Each structure stands twice: as structure tokens, then as C-alpha cells.
Short mmCIF file of C-alpha atoms and ligand atoms in Angstrom, two decimals:
data_model
loop_
_atom_site.label_atom_id
_atom_site.label_comp_id
_atom_site.label_asym_id
_atom_site.label_seq_id
_atom_site.Cartn_x
_atom_site.Cartn_y
_atom_site.Cartn_z
CA MET A 5 79.06 -79.48 125.32
CA PRO A 6 81.83 -79.39 127.93
CA PHE A 7 84.08 -82.09 126.46
CA PHE A 8 85.51 -82.79 123.09
CA ASN A 9 87.51 -85.71 121.94
CA LYS A 10 90.38 -85.09 119.61
CA ARG A 11 93.24 -87.54 119.39
CA LYS A 12 91.93 -89.28 122.52
CA ILE A 13 92.49 -86.37 124.93
CA ASN A 14 89.31 -85.06 126.47
CA LEU A 15 89.76 -81.45 127.39
CA ASP A 16 87.19 -79.63 129.47
CA LEU A 17 86.43 -76.54 127.40
CA ASN A 18 85.00 -74.84 130.47
CA ASN A 19 88.30 -75.12 132.29
CA MET A 20 90.85 -74.04 129.70
CA PRO A 21 93.85 -71.97 130.83
CA LYS A 22 93.49 -68.34 129.78
CA HIS A 23 97.23 -67.80 129.67
CA VAL A 24 99.95 -70.37 129.05
CA ALA A 25 103.65 -69.48 129.31
CA PHE A 26 106.43 -71.56 127.73
CA ILE A 27 110.13 -71.94 128.45
CA MET A 28 111.30 -73.37 125.13
CA ASP A 29 114.28 -75.30 126.46
CA GLY A 30 116.41 -77.96 124.80
CA ASN A 31 117.04 -76.64 121.28
CA GLY A 32 120.82 -76.92 121.71
CA ARG A 33 120.67 -80.49 123.00
CA TRP A 34 118.26 -81.48 120.22
CA ALA A 35 120.82 -80.30 117.65
CA LYS A 36 123.79 -81.81 119.49
CA LYS A 37 122.12 -85.24 119.58
CA ARG A 38 122.03 -85.06 115.79
CA GLY A 39 125.57 -83.71 115.40
CA LEU A 40 124.18 -80.40 114.09
CA PRO A 41 124.97 -76.77 114.99
CA ARG A 42 122.91 -75.27 117.83
CA LEU A 43 121.22 -72.83 115.46
CA VAL A 44 119.63 -75.74 113.61
CA GLY A 45 118.02 -76.58 116.96
CA HIS A 46 116.74 -73.01 117.33
CA ASN A 47 115.27 -73.18 113.83
CA ALA A 48 113.55 -76.45 114.67
CA GLY A 49 112.34 -74.81 117.90
CA THR A 50 110.82 -71.99 115.89
CA GLU A 51 108.76 -74.54 113.94
CA THR A 52 107.44 -75.87 117.26
CA LEU A 53 106.61 -72.32 118.36
CA LYS A 54 104.51 -71.80 115.22
CA ARG A 55 102.64 -75.06 115.74
CA ILE A 56 101.93 -74.28 119.37
CA VAL A 57 100.63 -70.77 118.59
CA LYS A 58 98.27 -72.29 116.00
CA GLU A 59 97.12 -74.98 118.40
CA SER A 60 96.56 -72.40 121.15
CA LYS A 61 94.32 -70.43 118.85
CA LYS A 62 92.39 -73.58 117.95
CA LEU A 63 91.92 -74.30 121.64
CA GLY A 64 90.74 -70.76 122.28
CA ILE A 65 93.54 -69.82 124.67
CA PRO A 66 93.58 -66.00 124.66
CA TYR A 67 97.16 -65.38 125.91
CA VAL A 68 100.39 -67.26 125.17
CA THR A 69 103.89 -66.21 126.20
CA PHE A 70 107.17 -67.64 124.90
CA TYR A 71 110.60 -67.07 126.46
CA ALA A 72 112.70 -66.42 123.35
CA PHE A 73 115.71 -64.51 124.71
CA SER A 74 116.64 -63.71 128.29
CA THR A 75 118.70 -60.84 129.70
CA GLU A 76 121.33 -63.54 130.41
CA ASN A 77 121.38 -64.92 126.86
CA TRP A 78 123.70 -62.09 125.72
CA LYS A 79 126.47 -64.12 127.38
CA ARG A 80 126.19 -66.80 124.68
CA PRO A 81 128.75 -66.83 121.84
CA SER A 82 128.11 -63.93 119.44
CA ASP A 83 127.41 -66.34 116.56
CA GLU A 84 124.52 -67.81 118.49
CA VAL A 85 123.19 -64.40 119.61
CA ASN A 86 123.30 -63.09 116.03
CA GLY A 87 121.77 -66.30 114.76
CA LEU A 88 118.86 -65.97 117.20
CA MET A 89 118.28 -62.36 116.11
CA ASN A 90 118.26 -63.50 112.47
CA ILE A 91 115.77 -66.25 113.30
CA LEU A 92 113.54 -63.68 114.99
CA VAL A 93 113.67 -61.37 111.96
CA LYS A 94 113.05 -64.22 109.53
CA PHE A 95 110.16 -65.40 111.69
CA ILE A 96 108.51 -61.97 111.64
CA GLN A 97 109.07 -61.54 107.90
CA SER A 98 107.60 -64.91 106.99
CA GLU A 99 104.80 -65.21 109.56
CA ILE A 100 103.54 -61.72 110.37
CA ASN A 101 100.91 -61.64 107.61
CA GLU A 102 99.39 -64.91 108.75
CA ILE A 103 99.52 -63.76 112.37
CA HIS A 104 97.76 -60.54 111.41
CA GLU A 105 95.13 -62.32 109.26
CA ASN A 106 94.38 -64.48 112.27
CA ASN A 107 93.62 -61.36 114.33
CA ILE A 108 96.52 -62.11 116.70
CA LYS A 109 98.21 -59.27 118.56
CA VAL A 110 101.97 -59.49 119.09
CA ASN A 111 103.45 -58.06 122.31
CA ILE A 112 107.03 -57.97 123.44
CA LEU A 113 107.90 -58.51 127.08
CA GLY A 114 111.37 -57.10 127.67
CA ASP A 115 113.63 -54.21 126.83
CA ILE A 116 113.86 -54.10 123.03
CA ASP A 117 116.10 -51.02 122.99
CA ARG A 118 119.12 -53.27 123.34
CA LEU A 119 118.31 -55.35 120.28
CA PRO A 120 120.33 -54.69 117.12
CA ASP A 121 118.65 -52.11 114.84
CA PHE A 122 117.65 -54.60 112.13
CA ALA A 123 115.78 -56.69 114.71
CA LYS A 124 114.27 -53.66 116.46
CA GLU A 125 112.80 -52.41 113.17
CA GLN A 126 111.05 -55.70 112.46
CA VAL A 127 109.78 -55.96 116.02
CA HIS A 128 108.30 -52.43 115.85
CA PHE A 129 106.70 -53.29 112.51
CA ALA A 130 105.07 -56.42 114.00
CA LEU A 131 103.85 -54.50 117.05
CA GLU A 132 102.32 -51.68 115.02
CA LEU A 133 100.73 -53.95 112.41
CA THR A 134 98.97 -56.14 114.96
CA ALA A 135 98.30 -53.53 117.69
CA HIS A 136 94.52 -53.58 117.27
CA ASN A 137 94.01 -57.32 116.88
CA THR A 138 91.69 -58.89 119.38
CA GLU A 139 91.47 -62.67 119.02
CA MET A 140 94.59 -63.70 120.88
CA GLN A 141 97.71 -62.12 122.42
CA PHE A 142 101.04 -63.64 121.44
CA ASN A 143 103.75 -62.46 123.82
CA ILE A 144 107.41 -62.91 122.98
CA ALA A 145 109.78 -62.42 125.91
CA LEU A 146 112.85 -60.82 124.34
CA ASN A 147 115.78 -59.49 126.33
CA TYR A 148 113.52 -60.33 129.25
CA GLY A 149 114.45 -60.96 132.88
CA GLY A 150 111.98 -61.28 135.74
CA ARG A 151 114.12 -59.38 138.24
CA ASP A 152 114.90 -56.73 135.66
CA GLU A 153 111.15 -56.32 135.02
CA ILE A 154 110.43 -55.86 138.74
CA ILE A 155 113.22 -53.25 139.14
CA ARG A 156 111.90 -51.45 136.06
CA GLY A 157 108.40 -51.47 137.59
CA ILE A 158 109.75 -50.01 140.85
CA LYS A 159 111.47 -47.20 138.94
CA LEU A 160 108.29 -46.41 136.98
CA ILE A 161 106.14 -46.42 140.10
CA HIS A 162 108.69 -44.20 141.87
CA GLN A 163 108.48 -41.71 139.02
CA ASP A 164 104.68 -41.66 139.21
CA LEU A 165 104.93 -41.02 142.95
CA LEU A 166 107.34 -38.11 142.36
CA ASP A 167 104.99 -36.73 139.70
CA GLY A 168 102.06 -36.98 142.11
CA LYS A 169 100.17 -39.33 139.80
CA ILE A 170 99.70 -41.87 142.60
CA LEU A 171 99.88 -41.87 146.41
CA PRO A 172 101.92 -44.41 148.42
CA ASP A 173 98.75 -45.82 149.98
CA GLN A 174 97.42 -46.73 146.56
CA ILE A 175 100.27 -49.17 145.92
CA ASP A 176 98.98 -52.72 146.11
CA GLU A 177 99.51 -55.91 144.07
CA ALA A 178 96.98 -54.93 141.41
CA LEU A 179 98.48 -51.49 140.94
CA PHE A 180 102.04 -52.82 140.82
CA SER A 181 101.01 -55.35 138.15
CA ASN A 182 100.20 -52.41 135.89
CA TYR A 183 103.87 -51.42 135.90
CA LEU A 184 105.01 -54.77 134.48
CA TYR A 185 105.32 -55.74 130.81
CA THR A 186 102.21 -57.91 131.26
CA SER A 187 100.05 -54.97 132.35
CA GLY A 188 96.38 -55.69 131.72
CA MET A 189 96.92 -59.42 131.10
CA PRO A 190 95.85 -62.27 133.36
CA ASP A 191 98.72 -64.11 135.08
CA PRO A 192 99.66 -67.42 133.44
CA ASP A 193 97.51 -70.32 134.66
CA LEU A 194 100.05 -72.79 133.37
CA LEU A 195 103.81 -72.70 132.79
CA ILE A 196 105.32 -75.36 130.54
CA ARG A 197 109.08 -75.92 130.48
CA THR A 198 110.55 -78.57 128.23
CA SER A 199 113.85 -80.51 128.33
CA GLY A 200 113.63 -81.83 131.88
CA GLU A 201 115.12 -78.77 133.60
CA VAL A 202 113.17 -77.87 136.74
CA ARG A 203 113.78 -74.17 137.32
CA LEU A 204 112.30 -70.78 136.42
CA SER A 205 115.43 -69.13 134.99
CA ASN A 206 114.23 -65.61 135.90
CA PHE A 207 110.99 -65.97 133.92
CA LEU A 208 107.83 -64.08 134.99
CA LEU A 209 108.80 -64.16 138.67
CA TRP A 210 105.87 -61.98 139.78
CA GLN A 211 103.27 -63.39 137.41
CA LEU A 212 103.90 -67.10 138.13
CA ALA A 213 103.14 -66.80 141.87
CA TYR A 214 100.04 -69.04 141.66
CA SER A 215 100.56 -70.78 138.32
CA GLU A 216 100.57 -74.52 137.80
CA PHE A 217 103.90 -75.85 136.51
CA SER A 218 104.41 -78.57 133.96
CA PHE A 219 107.97 -79.74 133.48
CA GLU A 220 108.22 -81.90 130.39
CA LYS A 221 111.07 -84.31 129.62
CA VAL A 222 110.82 -83.76 125.87
CA LEU A 223 113.18 -81.28 124.14
CA TRP A 224 111.39 -78.20 122.77
CA PRO A 225 111.75 -79.11 119.05
CA ASP A 226 110.01 -82.42 119.84
CA PHE A 227 107.18 -80.84 121.83
CA ASP A 228 103.99 -81.10 119.78
CA GLU A 229 100.23 -80.54 119.82
CA MET A 230 99.64 -83.87 121.57
CA ALA A 231 102.15 -83.08 124.34
CA PHE A 232 100.56 -79.64 124.71
CA ARG A 233 97.05 -81.08 125.02
CA ASN A 234 98.34 -83.59 127.51
CA ALA A 235 99.86 -80.82 129.67
CA ILE A 236 96.51 -79.01 129.62
CA TYR A 237 94.75 -82.26 130.52
CA GLU A 238 97.03 -82.68 133.56
CA TYR A 239 96.46 -79.03 134.47
CA GLN A 240 92.72 -79.56 134.41
CA LYS A 241 93.01 -82.41 136.92
CA ARG A 242 94.71 -80.13 139.44
CA ASN A 243 92.85 -78.36 142.20
CA ARG A 244 93.88 -74.73 142.27
CA ARG A 245 93.20 -73.16 145.65
CA PHE A 246 95.12 -69.86 145.48
CA GLY A 247 96.04 -70.17 149.16
CA SER A 248 92.55 -71.01 150.43
CA VAL A 249 91.30 -74.46 151.53
C1 FPP B 323 116.63 -72.59 125.00
O1 FPP B 323 117.28 -73.72 124.49
C2 FPP B 323 116.16 -71.76 123.91
C3 FPP B 323 116.51 -70.46 123.68
C4 FPP B 323 117.44 -69.74 124.55
C5 FPP B 323 116.00 -69.72 122.51
C6 FPP B 323 114.59 -70.00 122.11
C7 FPP B 323 114.34 -69.37 120.80
C8 FPP B 323 113.61 -69.87 119.77
C9 FPP B 323 112.88 -71.14 119.81
C10 FPP B 323 113.54 -69.16 118.45
C11 FPP B 323 113.43 -67.68 118.43
C12 FPP B 323 112.14 -67.12 118.84
C13 FPP B 323 111.20 -66.57 118.02
C14 FPP B 323 110.10 -65.77 118.62
C15 FPP B 323 111.21 -66.73 116.55
P1 FPP B 323 118.84 -73.92 124.72
O2 FPP B 323 119.57 -73.33 123.60
O3 FPP B 323 119.22 -73.37 126.07
O4 FPP B 323 118.95 -75.45 124.69
P2 FPP B 323 119.99 -76.35 125.51
O5 FPP B 323 119.66 -76.15 126.97
O6 FPP B 323 119.65 -77.72 125.04
O7 FPP B 323 121.36 -75.91 125.13
#
């Protein structure tokens, strides 16, 4: 049965994206509109994140990636940076058992060494606990930057060349992909960015080369299952050619 009808959106189950990436933008504006501190917006955004992970699992999407903290986000006021780290820790503490019971594997894309110790500990705990789960991969981009990731990949590949593990002629796109945080994962089929901003903000620069983009007007805390299904519906209407005719 290729179609199913839930809340009036017919999704083609034979043409589901295998990997969806999200830029969760607009938490600050959502809070400001209500006269609330920005962190209230980030908390509301975390609720959306939970709902979207659940919905992704229901839809059978095997990889989801969320941009939670960029290499540039350290420039935000320290209250907001600390608040985001606290939200991350609270999120892991309250959700990790359910994530694990659902056979979901957590991965971090980004350099976690720079995180404060209390956050690093929780992140390592989540990674170890869920390392062997197989149903779905839940990637959190944390202290992540696309250019930073590519430079890191170049350094790693250079080291392998020096160590004689690879030869220069072996370097191609597939091999280079193995040196990125997303090694072994399919590239995102669909990128969703909320809040009406139309830019990539240094997110998955290599991996998004052939992805479909969906820029949504709605602020991230207001993004919901229906909006998500609608973005997938629009994606399914597109004709992906990957450079051919
Ligand atoms: C962008 O909105 C959002 C962020 C920089 C942080 C996103 C983080 C979360 C939703 C929560 C933490 C993540 C996990 C995994 C628990 P913005 O603040 O730039 O919004 P604005 O553009 O309206 O100011």
C-alpha cells in the first residue's frame, strides 16, 4: 500500500526521505513576541524537537539531524550559552531512557571537547548508552560548523596519507565523506529551516550538495507534525535529478 492518509496528507511511503536535517531557527523571536526571555523560546524549541523525533520514527525516517549549537553560537551572551548547555543536559537526563527504549542511536556532529565538563559527561553517557541501537539515528549538531568539519576532515586525511594508510589517488568524494562527522550516513535528502531565513549558516556544507531545501515561515517552536508532513509532501512532488536530465 503506497499511500496512507493521516490528517489529510497523503505521503508516498515508497518515497520517504532517508535523512532529514533541521535548522531549528526562530526560538528567540518566538519568545520575544511573547515578551519572554530567549531561553523560554529555546525550551519551547526543545519540545518541538522531541515531537519531531517521535514523528520521524513513526514515519520510518532512519536519520534525523538537528542543528542545536554552531561554532559561531559561542559569541552569544554567556547567559544564553550556559542556558543552552543546561537545556541540553536536562534534555538528555529526562529523555535518554525513552530514546534508548525506542532503539534510537544518538550521534553528535561537532567538536564536543569544547563543551563544559558537565555537558560533556552527559553527552558521553548518551552516546555510550545508545551506541548499539539500530532503529533510527538521531544526530545532534553541537559546536558544529560546516567549514570546520571540512578542515578537520582534511587534517585527518592528511594524517592518514602521512601514515601510509591511504594513497593520494584513492582520495575521491566517497573516501572524503568518511572523514566527516556523518561518516557512513546517507546525505540529507531534505533540509528544513524554519523562521523564514533563507541561508545555510555553515550547516552540513558538504552533505547538502544535492539536498532539497524547505524554508518554512513558521518559527521553530510552532513547527509541528502537520508542518513536517507537509514539507515531506512537497519534497515528494519534486523531481530530483542529481545533475542528470
Ligand atoms: C536558533 O534560534 C536556535 C538555536 C541557536 C538553538 C537551538 C536549540 C534548541 C532548540 C535546544 C537545544 C537542543 C537540544 C538537542 C536539547 P535563535 O535563537 O537564533 O532564534 P532567533 O533567530 O529568533 O533569535
